[in-house]
Coordinates of N, CA and C in Angstrom, one line a residue:
M1 N 7.9 -12.2 18.8 CA 7.7 -11.6 17.4 C 6.6 -10.5 17.5
T2 N 6.9 -9.3 16.9 CA 6.0 -8.2 16.9 C 5.3 -8.1 15.6
Y3 N 3.9 -8.0 15.6 CA 3.1 -7.9 14.4 C 2.6 -6.4 14.3
A4 N 2.8 -5.9 13.1 CA 2.3 -4.5 12.9 C 0.8 -4.6 12.5
L5 N 0.4 -5.6 11.8 CA -1.0 -5.8 11.3 C -1.4 -7.2 11.4
Q6 N -2.6 -7.5 11.9 CA -3.1 -8.8 12.0 C -4.6 -8.8 11.7
T7 N -5.1 -10.0 11.2 CA -6.5 -10.2 11.1 C -6.7 -11.6 11.7
T8 N -7.9 -11.7 12.4 CA -8.3 -13.0 12.9 C -9.6 -13.4 12.4
S9 N -9.7 -14.5 11.7 CA -10.9 -15.1 11.2 C -11.8 -14.1 10.5
L10 N -11.2 -13.3 9.6 CA -11.9 -12.1 9.0 C -12.8 -12.7 7.9
V11 N -14.1 -12.3 8.0 CA -15.1 -12.7 7.0 C -15.9 -11.5 6.5
K12 N -16.1 -11.5 5.2 CA -16.9 -10.5 4.5 C -17.9 -11.2 3.6
K13 N -19.2 -11.0 3.8 CA -20.2 -11.6 3.0 C -21.0 -10.5 2.3
F14 N -21.3 -10.7 1.0 CA -22.2 -9.8 0.3 C -23.4 -10.7 -0.1
G15 N -24.4 -10.6 0.8 CA -25.5 -11.5 0.6 C -25.0 -13.0 0.8
G16 N -25.2 -13.9 -0.1 CA -24.8 -15.2 0.0 C -23.4 -15.5 -0.5
F17 N -22.7 -14.4 -1.0 CA -21.4 -14.6 -1.5 C -20.3 -14.2 -0.5
V18 N -19.4 -15.2 -0.2 CA -18.4 -15.0 0.8 C -17.1 -14.5 0.0
A19 N -16.8 -13.2 0.2 CA -15.7 -12.6 -0.5 C -14.4 -12.8 0.3
T20 N -14.5 -12.8 1.6 CA -13.3 -13.0 2.4 C -13.7 -14.1 3.5
N21 N -13.0 -15.2 3.4 CA -13.4 -16.4 4.2 C -12.4 -16.7 5.3
T22 N -12.8 -16.3 6.5 CA -12.0 -16.6 7.8 C -10.5 -16.4 7.5
V23 N -10.1 -15.2 7.1 CA -8.7 -14.9 6.8 C -8.0 -14.5 8.1
S24 N -7.0 -15.2 8.4 CA -6.1 -14.8 9.5 C -4.7 -14.5 9.0
L25 N -4.3 -13.3 9.2 CA -3.1 -12.8 8.5 C -2.2 -12.2 9.6
N26 N -0.9 -12.4 9.6 CA 0.0 -11.8 10.5 C 1.2 -11.2 9.7
V27 N 1.2 -9.8 9.8 CA 2.3 -9.1 9.1 C 3.3 -8.6 10.1
E28 N 4.5 -9.1 10.0 CA 5.5 -8.7 11.0 C 5.9 -7.2 10.8
A29 N 6.2 -6.6 11.9 CA 6.7 -5.2 11.9 C 8.0 -5.1 11.0
G30 N 8.0 -4.2 10.1 CA 9.1 -4.0 9.2 C 9.1 -4.9 8.0
A31 N 8.1 -5.7 7.9 CA 8.1 -6.7 6.8 C 7.8 -6.0 5.4
R32 N 8.2 -6.7 4.4 CA 7.8 -6.5 3.0 C 6.9 -7.7 2.7
H33 N 5.6 -7.6 2.9 CA 4.7 -8.8 2.8 C 3.8 -8.6 1.6
A34 N 3.8 -9.6 0.7 CA 3.0 -9.5 -0.5 C 1.8 -10.4 -0.4
L35 N 0.7 -9.9 -0.9 CA -0.6 -10.7 -1.0 C -0.9 -10.9 -2.4
I36 N -0.8 -12.2 -2.8 CA -1.0 -12.5 -4.2 C -2.2 -13.5 -4.4
G37 N -2.7 -13.7 -5.6 CA -3.7 -14.6 -5.9 C -4.4 -14.3 -7.2
P38 N -5.2 -15.2 -7.8 CA -5.8 -14.9 -9.1 C -6.9 -13.8 -8.9
N39 N -7.3 -13.3 -10.1 CA -8.4 -12.3 -10.1 C -9.6 -12.9 -9.4
G40 N -10.3 -12.1 -8.5 CA -11.4 -12.6 -7.8 C -11.1 -13.3 -6.5
A41 N -9.8 -13.3 -6.1 CA -9.4 -14.0 -4.9 C -9.9 -13.3 -3.6
G42 N -10.2 -12.0 -3.7 CA -10.6 -11.3 -2.6 C -9.5 -10.3 -2.0
K43 N -8.5 -10.1 -2.8 CA -7.4 -9.3 -2.3 C -7.8 -7.8 -2.0
T44 N -8.4 -7.2 -2.9 CA -8.8 -5.8 -2.7 C -9.9 -5.7 -1.6
T45 N -10.8 -6.7 -1.6 CA -11.8 -6.7 -0.5 C -11.1 -6.8 0.9
L46 N -10.0 -7.6 1.0 CA -9.3 -7.7 2.2 C -8.7 -6.3 2.6
I47 N -8.1 -5.7 1.6 CA -7.5 -4.3 1.8 C -8.5 -3.4 2.3
N48 N -9.7 -3.4 1.7 CA -10.8 -2.5 2.1 C -11.3 -2.8 3.5
L49 N -11.2 -4.1 3.9 CA -11.5 -4.4 5.3 C -10.4 -3.9 6.3
L50 N -9.2 -4.0 5.9 CA -8.1 -3.5 6.7 C -8.1 -2.0 6.9
T51 N -8.5 -1.3 5.9 CA -8.5 0.2 6.0 C -9.8 0.8 6.5
G52 N -10.9 -0.1 6.7 CA -12.1 0.4 7.2 C -13.1 0.9 6.1
F53 N -12.7 0.7 4.8 CA -13.6 1.1 3.8 C -14.9 0.2 3.8
L54 N -14.6 -1.1 4.2 CA -15.7 -2.0 4.4 C -15.7 -2.5 5.8
E55 N -16.9 -2.8 6.3 CA -17.1 -3.4 7.6 C -17.2 -4.9 7.5
P56 N -16.4 -5.6 8.3 CA -16.4 -7.1 8.2 C -17.7 -7.7 8.7
T57 N -18.1 -8.8 8.2 CA -19.2 -9.6 8.7 C -18.9 -10.2 10.1
S58 N -17.6 -10.6 10.2 CA -17.1 -11.1 11.5 C -15.6 -11.1 11.5
G59 N -15.0 -11.3 12.6 CA -13.5 -11.3 12.7 C -13.0 -10.0 13.2
E60 N -11.7 -9.9 13.3 CA -11.0 -8.7 13.9 C -9.9 -8.2 13.0
V61 N -9.6 -6.9 13.1 CA -8.5 -6.3 12.5 C -7.7 -5.7 13.6
I62 N -6.4 -6.0 13.7 CA -5.5 -5.5 14.8 C -4.4 -4.8 14.2
L63 N -4.2 -3.5 14.6 CA -3.1 -2.6 14.2 C -2.2 -2.3 15.3
N64 N -1.0 -2.7 15.2 CA 0.0 -2.5 16.3 C -0.5 -2.9 17.6
G65 N -1.2 -4.0 17.7 CA -1.6 -4.6 18.9 C -3.0 -4.1 19.4
D66 N -3.6 -3.2 18.7 CA -4.9 -2.7 19.1 C -6.0 -3.0 18.1
K67 N -7.1 -3.4 18.6 CA -8.3 -3.7 17.7 C -8.8 -2.4 17.1
V68 N -8.9 -2.5 15.7 CA -9.4 -1.3 15.0 C -10.5 -1.7 14.1
T69 N -11.1 -2.8 14.4 CA -12.1 -3.4 13.5 C -13.3 -2.5 13.1
H70 N -13.7 -1.7 14.1 CA -14.9 -0.9 13.9 C -14.5 0.6 13.8
L71 N -13.2 0.9 13.7 CA -12.8 2.3 13.5 C -13.0 2.8 12.1
A72 N -13.3 4.1 11.9 CA -13.5 4.7 10.6 C -12.1 4.8 9.9
Q73 N -12.2 5.0 8.6 CA -10.9 5.1 7.8 C -10.0 6.1 8.4
H74 N -10.5 7.3 8.6 CA -9.6 8.4 9.1 C -9.0 8.1 10.5
Q75 N -9.8 7.4 11.3 CA -9.2 7.0 12.6 C -8.1 6.0 12.5
R76 N -8.2 5.1 11.5 CA -7.1 4.2 11.3 C -5.9 4.9 10.7
V77 N -6.1 5.9 9.9 CA -5.0 6.7 9.4 C -4.2 7.3 10.6
K78 N -5.0 7.9 11.5 CA -4.3 8.5 12.7 C -3.6 7.5 13.5
R79 N -4.1 6.2 13.5 CA -3.4 5.1 14.2 C -2.2 4.6 13.5
G80 N -2.0 5.1 12.2 CA -0.7 4.6 11.5 C -0.9 3.8 10.3
L81 N -2.1 3.7 9.7 CA -2.4 2.9 8.6 C -2.7 3.8 7.4
A82 N -1.9 3.6 6.3 CA -2.2 4.4 5.1 C -2.2 3.4 3.9
R83 N -2.8 3.9 2.8 CA -2.9 3.0 1.6 C -2.8 3.8 0.3
T84 N -2.5 3.1 -0.7 CA -2.6 3.7 -2.1 C -3.7 2.8 -2.8
F85 N -4.1 3.3 -4.0 CA -5.2 2.6 -4.7 C -4.7 2.1 -6.1
Q86 N -5.5 1.2 -6.7 CA -5.2 0.7 -8.0 C -5.1 1.8 -9.0
I87 N -6.0 2.8 -8.9 CA -6.0 4.0 -9.8 C -5.6 5.2 -8.9
N88 N -4.6 5.9 -9.4 CA -4.1 7.0 -8.5 C -5.1 8.1 -8.3
R89 N -5.0 8.8 -7.2 CA -5.9 9.8 -6.8 C -5.1 11.1 -6.5
L90 N -4.7 11.8 -7.5 CA -3.8 12.9 -7.3 C -4.5 14.3 -7.6
F91 N -3.8 15.3 -7.1 CA -4.3 16.7 -7.4 C -3.7 17.1 -8.7
A92 N -4.4 16.8 -9.8 CA -3.8 16.9 -11.2 C -3.2 18.3 -11.5
D93 N -3.8 19.4 -11.0 CA -3.4 20.7 -11.3 C -2.4 21.3 -10.4
L94 N -2.0 20.6 -9.3 CA -1.0 21.1 -8.4 C 0.4 20.6 -8.8
T95 N 1.4 21.3 -8.3 CA 2.7 20.7 -8.5 C 2.9 19.6 -7.5
V96 N 4.0 18.8 -7.8 CA 4.3 17.7 -6.9 C 4.5 18.2 -5.5
L97 N 5.3 19.3 -5.3 CA 5.6 19.8 -4.0 C 4.3 20.3 -3.3
E98 N 3.5 21.0 -4.0 CA 2.2 21.5 -3.5 C 1.4 20.4 -3.0
S99 N 1.3 19.3 -3.7 CA 0.5 18.1 -3.4 C 1.0 17.5 -2.1
V100 N 2.3 17.4 -1.9 CA 2.8 16.7 -0.7 C 2.7 17.6 0.5
V101 N 2.9 18.9 0.3 CA 2.8 19.9 1.4 C 1.3 19.9 1.8
M102 N 0.4 19.8 0.9 CA -1.0 19.7 1.3 C -1.3 18.5 2.2
A103 N -0.7 17.4 1.8 CA -0.9 16.1 2.6 C -0.3 16.3 4.0
V104 N 0.9 16.9 4.0 CA 1.5 17.1 5.3 C 0.7 18.0 6.2
N105 N 0.2 19.1 5.6 CA -0.7 20.0 6.3 C -2.0 19.3 6.9
E106 N -2.5 18.4 6.1 CA -3.7 17.7 6.5 C -3.4 16.9 7.8
R107 N -2.2 16.3 7.8 CA -1.8 15.5 9.0 C -1.6 16.5 10.2
L108 N -1.1 17.6 10.0 CA -0.9 18.6 11.0 C -2.1 19.4 11.4
G109 N -3.3 19.1 10.8 CA -4.5 19.8 11.1 C -4.6 21.2 10.4
L110 N -3.8 21.4 9.4 CA -3.8 22.7 8.7 C -4.4 22.6 7.3
G111 N -5.2 21.5 7.1 CA -5.8 21.2 5.8 C -6.6 22.4 5.3
A112 N -7.3 23.1 6.1 CA -8.1 24.2 5.7 C -7.3 25.4 5.1
R113 N -6.0 25.3 5.3 CA -5.2 26.5 4.8 C -4.5 26.1 3.5
F114 N -5.1 25.2 2.8 CA -4.4 24.7 1.5 C -4.3 25.8 0.5
W115 N -5.1 26.9 0.6 CA -5.1 27.9 -0.3 C -3.9 28.9 -0.1
Q116 N -3.2 28.8 1.1 CA -2.1 29.7 1.3 C -0.9 29.3 0.6
S117 N 0.0 30.2 0.4 CA 1.3 29.9 -0.3 C 2.0 28.8 0.3
V118 N 2.5 27.9 -0.5 CA 3.3 26.7 0.0 C 4.4 27.2 0.9
G119 N 5.1 28.3 0.6 CA 6.2 28.8 1.3 C 5.8 29.3 2.7
S120 N 4.5 29.5 3.0 CA 4.1 30.0 4.3 C 4.2 28.9 5.4
H121 N 4.4 27.7 5.0 CA 4.4 26.6 6.0 C 5.8 25.9 5.9
T122 N 6.8 26.6 6.5 CA 8.2 26.2 6.3 C 8.4 24.7 6.8
A123 N 7.9 24.3 7.9 CA 8.1 23.0 8.5 C 7.5 22.0 7.5
A124 N 6.3 22.3 7.0 CA 5.6 21.3 6.1 C 6.4 21.2 4.8
V125 N 6.9 22.3 4.3 CA 7.7 22.3 3.1 C 9.0 21.5 3.3
D126 N 9.7 21.7 4.4 CA 10.9 20.9 4.7 C 10.6 19.4 4.7
E127 N 9.5 19.0 5.4 CA 9.1 17.6 5.4 C 8.8 17.1 4.1
A128 N 8.1 17.9 3.3 CA 7.7 17.4 1.9 C 9.0 17.3 1.0
V129 N 9.9 18.2 1.1 CA 11.1 18.1 0.4 C 11.9 16.8 0.7
E130 N 12.0 16.5 2.0 CA 12.6 15.3 2.5 C 12.0 14.0 1.9
L131 N 10.7 14.0 1.9 CA 9.9 12.9 1.3 C 10.2 12.8 -0.2
L132 N 10.2 13.9 -0.9 CA 10.4 13.8 -2.3 C 11.8 13.4 -2.6
E133 N 12.8 13.8 -1.8 CA 14.2 13.3 -2.0 C 14.3 11.8 -1.8
R134 N 13.6 11.3 -0.8 CA 13.6 9.9 -0.5 C 13.0 9.1 -1.6
L135 N 12.0 9.6 -2.3 CA 11.3 8.9 -3.3 C 11.8 9.3 -4.7
R136 N 12.9 10.0 -4.8 CA 13.6 10.3 -6.0 C 12.7 11.2 -6.9
L137 N 12.0 12.1 -6.2 CA 11.1 13.0 -7.0 C 11.4 14.5 -6.9
L138 N 12.6 14.7 -6.3 CA 12.9 16.1 -6.0 C 13.2 16.9 -7.3
D139 N 13.6 16.2 -8.4 CA 13.9 16.9 -9.6 C 12.6 17.3 -10.4
V140 N 11.4 16.7 -9.9 CA 10.1 17.1 -10.6 C 9.2 17.8 -9.6
A141 N 9.8 18.4 -8.5 CA 9.0 19.0 -7.4 C 8.1 20.1 -7.9
H142 N 8.6 20.8 -8.9 CA 7.8 22.0 -9.3 C 7.0 21.7 -10.6
E143 N 7.0 20.4 -11.0 CA 6.2 20.0 -12.2 C 4.8 19.8 -11.8
T144 N 3.8 20.1 -12.7 CA 2.4 19.7 -12.4 C 2.2 18.2 -12.5
T145 N 1.5 17.6 -11.6 CA 1.5 16.2 -11.5 C 0.9 15.6 -12.8
R146 N -0.1 16.2 -13.5 CA -0.7 15.7 -14.6 C 0.3 15.5 -15.8
N147 N 1.4 16.2 -15.8 CA 2.3 16.2 -16.9 C 3.4 15.1 -16.7
L148 N 3.4 14.4 -15.6 CA 4.4 13.4 -15.3 C 4.1 12.0 -15.9
A149 N 5.2 11.3 -16.1 CA 5.0 9.9 -16.5 C 4.2 9.1 -15.4
Y150 N 3.5 8.1 -15.8 CA 2.6 7.4 -14.8 C 3.4 6.8 -13.7
G151 N 4.6 6.3 -13.9 CA 5.4 5.7 -12.9 C 5.7 6.8 -11.8
K152 N 6.0 8.0 -12.2 CA 6.2 9.1 -11.3 C 5.0 9.4 -10.5
Q153 N 3.8 9.4 -11.2 CA 2.6 9.7 -10.5 C 2.3 8.6 -9.4
R154 N 2.6 7.4 -9.7 CA 2.5 6.3 -8.6 C 3.3 6.6 -7.4
L155 N 4.6 7.1 -7.7 CA 5.4 7.5 -6.6 C 4.9 8.7 -5.8
I156 N 4.3 9.6 -6.5 CA 3.6 10.8 -5.8 C 2.5 10.3 -4.9
E157 N 1.7 9.3 -5.4 CA 0.7 8.8 -4.5 C 1.3 8.2 -3.2
I158 N 2.4 7.5 -3.4 CA 3.0 6.9 -2.2 C 3.6 8.0 -1.3
A159 N 4.1 9.1 -1.9 CA 4.5 10.2 -1.1 C 3.4 10.8 -0.3
L160 N 2.2 10.9 -0.9 CA 1.0 11.4 -0.2 C 0.6 10.5 1.0
A161 N 0.7 9.2 0.8 CA 0.4 8.2 1.8 C 1.5 8.4 2.9
L162 N 2.7 8.5 2.6 CA 3.8 8.6 3.6 C 3.7 9.9 4.4
A163 N 3.1 10.9 3.8 CA 3.0 12.2 4.5 C 2.1 12.0 5.8
A164 N 1.3 11.0 5.8 CA 0.5 10.7 7.0 C 1.4 10.1 8.1
K165 N 2.7 9.8 7.8 CA 3.6 9.1 8.7 C 3.0 7.8 9.3
P166 N 2.7 6.9 8.3 CA 2.2 5.6 8.8 C 3.2 4.7 9.3
S167 N 2.8 3.8 10.1 CA 3.7 2.6 10.5 C 3.4 1.5 9.6
V168 N 2.2 1.4 9.0 CA 1.9 0.4 8.0 C 1.4 1.0 6.7
L169 N 2.0 0.6 5.6 CA 1.6 1.2 4.3 C 1.0 0.0 3.4
L170 N -0.2 0.2 2.9 CA -0.8 -0.8 2.1 C -0.7 -0.3 0.6
L171 N -0.1 -1.1 -0.2 CA 0.1 -0.7 -1.6 C -0.8 -1.6 -2.5
D172 N -1.8 -1.1 -3.1 CA -2.7 -1.9 -3.9 C -2.3 -1.7 -5.4
E173 N -1.6 -2.7 -5.9 CA -1.1 -2.8 -7.3 C -0.4 -1.5 -7.7
P174 N 0.7 -1.2 -7.1 CA 1.4 0.1 -7.4 C 1.9 0.1 -8.8
A175 N 2.2 -1.1 -9.4 CA 2.8 -1.1 -10.7 C 1.7 -1.2 -11.8
A176 N 0.5 -1.2 -11.5 CA -0.6 -1.4 -12.5 C -0.6 -0.3 -13.5
G177 N -0.4 -0.6 -14.8 CA -0.4 0.4 -15.8 C 0.9 1.1 -16.0
V178 N 1.9 0.7 -15.2 CA 3.2 1.3 -15.3 C 4.1 0.5 -16.3
P179 N 4.8 1.2 -17.3 CA 5.7 0.4 -18.1 C 6.7 -0.3 -17.4
T180 N 7.3 -1.4 -18.0 CA 8.2 -2.3 -17.3 C 9.4 -1.6 -16.7
I181 N 10.0 -0.7 -17.5 CA 11.2 0.0 -17.0 C 10.9 0.9 -15.8
E182 N 9.8 1.6 -15.9 CA 9.4 2.5 -14.8 C 9.0 1.7 -13.6
S183 N 8.3 0.5 -13.8 CA 7.9 -0.3 -12.6 C 9.1 -0.8 -11.8
R184 N 10.2 -1.2 -12.5 CA 11.4 -1.6 -11.8 C 12.0 -0.5 -11.0
E185 N 12.0 0.7 -11.5 CA 12.5 1.9 -10.8 C 11.6 2.2 -9.6
L186 N 10.3 2.0 -9.9 CA 9.3 2.2 -8.8 C 9.6 1.3 -7.6
F187 N 9.8 0.0 -7.9 CA 10.0 -0.9 -6.8 C 11.3 -0.8 -6.2
E188 N 12.3 -0.3 -6.9 CA 13.6 -0.1 -6.3 C 13.5 1.1 -5.3
T189 N 12.7 2.1 -5.6 CA 12.4 3.2 -4.7 C 11.7 2.7 -3.5
I190 N 10.6 1.9 -3.7 CA 9.8 1.4 -2.6 C 10.7 0.6 -1.6
A191 N 11.5 -0.3 -2.2 CA 12.4 -1.1 -1.4 C 13.3 -0.4 -0.6
G192 N 13.6 0.9 -1.0 CA 14.6 1.7 -0.2 C 13.9 2.4 1.0
L193 N 12.6 2.3 1.2 CA 11.9 2.9 2.3 C 12.4 2.3 3.6
P194 N 12.5 3.1 4.7 CA 13.0 2.6 5.9 C 12.1 1.5 6.5
R195 N 12.7 0.6 7.2 CA 12.0 -0.6 7.7 C 11.0 -0.2 8.9
E196 N 11.1 1.1 9.3 CA 10.1 1.6 10.3 C 8.7 1.5 9.7
V197 N 8.6 1.5 8.4 CA 7.3 1.4 7.7 C 7.1 0.0 7.2
T198 N 6.1 -0.7 7.7 CA 5.8 -2.0 7.3 C 5.0 -1.9 6.0
I199 N 5.2 -2.8 5.0 CA 4.5 -2.7 3.8 C 3.8 -4.0 3.5
L200 N 2.5 -3.9 3.2 CA 1.7 -5.0 2.7 C 1.3 -4.6 1.3
L201 N 1.7 -5.5 0.3 CA 1.6 -5.2 -1.1 C 0.7 -6.2 -1.8
I202 N -0.2 -5.7 -2.7 CA -0.9 -6.5 -3.7 C -0.3 -6.2 -5.0
E203 N 0.1 -7.2 -5.7 CA 0.8 -7.0 -7.0 C 0.6 -8.2 -7.9
H204 N 0.3 -8.0 -9.2 CA 0.2 -9.1 -10.1 C 1.5 -9.5 -10.8
D205 N 2.4 -8.6 -10.9 CA 3.7 -8.9 -11.5 C 4.6 -9.7 -10.6
M206 N 4.6 -11.0 -10.9 CA 5.3 -11.9 -10.0 C 6.8 -11.7 -9.9
D207 N 7.4 -11.2 -11.0 CA 8.8 -10.9 -11.0 C 9.1 -9.9 -9.9
L208 N 8.3 -8.8 -9.9 CA 8.4 -7.8 -8.9 C 8.2 -8.3 -7.5
V209 N 7.1 -9.1 -7.3 CA 6.8 -9.6 -6.0 C 8.0 -10.4 -5.5
F210 N 8.5 -11.3 -6.3 CA 9.6 -12.2 -5.8 C 10.9 -11.5 -5.5
R211 N 11.1 -10.3 -6.2 CA 12.2 -9.5 -5.9 C 12.1 -8.7 -4.6
F212 N 10.8 -8.3 -4.4 CA 10.6 -7.3 -3.3 C 10.2 -8.0 -1.9
A213 N 9.4 -9.0 -2.0 CA 8.8 -9.5 -0.7 C 9.7 -10.4 0.1
D214 N 9.6 -10.4 1.4 CA 10.3 -11.4 2.2 C 9.3 -12.4 2.8
R215 N 8.0 -12.1 2.6 CA 6.9 -13.0 3.0 C 5.8 -12.8 2.0
I216 N 5.2 -14.0 1.7 CA 4.1 -13.9 0.7 C 2.9 -14.8 1.2
S217 N 1.7 -14.2 1.1 CA 0.5 -14.9 1.4 C -0.3 -15.1 0.1
V218 N -0.8 -16.3 -0.1 CA -1.6 -16.6 -1.3 C -3.0 -16.7 -1.0
L219 N -3.8 -15.9 -1.6 CA -5.3 -15.8 -1.4 C -6.0 -16.5 -2.6
V220 N -6.8 -17.4 -2.3 CA -7.6 -18.1 -3.4 C -9.0 -18.3 -2.8
G221 N -10.0 -17.8 -3.6 CA -11.4 -18.0 -3.2 C -11.7 -17.3 -1.9
G222 N -11.0 -16.2 -1.6 CA -11.3 -15.5 -0.4 C -10.6 -16.0 0.8
A223 N -9.9 -17.1 0.7 CA -9.2 -17.7 1.9 C -7.7 -17.8 1.6
V224 N -6.9 -17.8 2.7 CA -5.5 -18.0 2.6 C -5.2 -19.5 2.3
L225 N -4.6 -19.7 1.1 CA -4.2 -21.0 0.7 C -2.9 -21.5 1.4
T226 N -1.9 -20.6 1.4 CA -0.7 -20.8 2.1 C 0.1 -19.6 2.3
E227 N 1.2 -19.6 3.1 CA 2.0 -18.5 3.3 C 3.4 -18.9 3.5
G228 N 4.4 -18.1 3.1 CA 5.8 -18.5 3.4 C 6.7 -17.5 2.7
T229 N 8.0 -17.9 2.7 CA 9.0 -17.1 2.0 C 8.8 -17.2 0.5
P230 N 9.4 -16.3 -0.3 CA 9.3 -16.4 -1.7 C 9.7 -17.7 -2.3
E231 N 10.8 -18.3 -1.7 CA 11.3 -19.5 -2.2 C 10.3 -20.7 -1.9
V232 N 9.7 -20.7 -0.8 CA 8.8 -21.7 -0.4 C 7.5 -21.6 -1.3
I233 N 7.0 -20.4 -1.5 CA 5.9 -20.1 -2.4 C 6.1 -20.5 -3.8
A234 N 7.3 -20.2 -4.3 CA 7.6 -20.5 -5.7 C 7.6 -22.0 -6.0
H235 N 7.9 -22.8 -5.0 CA 8.0 -24.2 -5.3 C 6.8 -25.0 -4.6
D236 N 5.8 -24.3 -4.1 CA 4.7 -25.0 -3.5 C 3.8 -25.5 -4.6
P237 N 3.6 -26.8 -4.7 CA 2.7 -27.4 -5.8 C 1.3 -26.9 -5.8
K238 N 0.7 -26.6 -4.7 CA -0.6 -26.1 -4.6 C -0.7 -24.7 -5.3
V239 N 0.3 -23.9 -5.0 CA 0.3 -22.6 -5.6 C 0.5 -22.6 -7.1
K240 N 1.4 -23.5 -7.5 CA 1.6 -23.7 -9.0 C 0.3 -24.1 -9.7
E241 N -0.4 -25.0 -9.0 CA -1.6 -25.5 -9.6 C -2.7 -24.5 -9.8
V242 N -2.9 -23.7 -8.8 CA -4.0 -22.7 -8.8 C -3.7 -21.3 -9.3
Y243 N -2.4 -21.0 -9.3 CA -2.1 -19.6 -9.6 C -0.9 -19.4 -10.5
L244 N 0.3 -19.7 -10.0 CA 1.5 -19.3 -10.6 C 1.8 -20.1 -11.9
G245 N 1.6 -21.4 -11.9 CA 1.9 -22.2 -13.1 C 3.3 -22.6 -13.1
E246 N 3.6 -23.8 -13.7 CA 4.9 -24.4 -13.7 C 5.9 -23.4 -14.4
A247 N 5.5 -22.8 -15.5 CA 6.5 -22.0 -16.2 C 7.1 -20.8 -15.4
I248 N 6.2 -20.2 -14.6 CA 6.7 -19.1 -13.8 C 7.6 -19.5 -12.7
C249 N 7.3 -20.6 -12.0 CA 8.0 -21.0 -10.8 C 9.3 -21.8 -11.1
D250 N 9.4 -22.5 -12.2 CA 10.6 -23.3 -12.5 C 11.7 -22.5 -13.2

């Protein structure tokens, strides 16, 4: 079995508070793996440890078989790890196409030329157009990002992450703040991404999680309570007790 992303006994302490408690996680290559749990369970802290935004107190982070525990965020991106955030971080005054071309140029080492005409980087434009088509954004390519519906903005953020050509994509609550109809379309688009990209997802909408994930880890109190297929998690009495509740699972 090949793992794209792993942690071994990962601990993060803030003074006397243990935010992440000996978390060992194995995300298979090509998986759609969801990380769920109540508020304060340590999910975002774990994502921040995976991406290098936070330094662990102890334990290891392993990306595609290599230890990256002490690498900086940009070094992990170059190794194939990209993320989105709970609140989108977009170039509000740029068009969708300009935004994605800029992200592609950044990967190609052309970030300093962002001021040049989009059309002057043909290869970057072609790649950006292909990404927008995959994410069903081609029809809004020339729209300014600030003018788009929030669901579209979340997809643009995913496009910017994918422009880094990651092997592992971390999605931190992509449906947060997105209306129900738009969130379903959002997840249909994410589900259509090629399996060459492994996805680790944090999401509170359990309907979306159970439709999307093929593996779920439940985090409670900074530790992994259990892990399994959606069917196993939905009927696990411990999970029902501490998080999901009978009404959701039955």
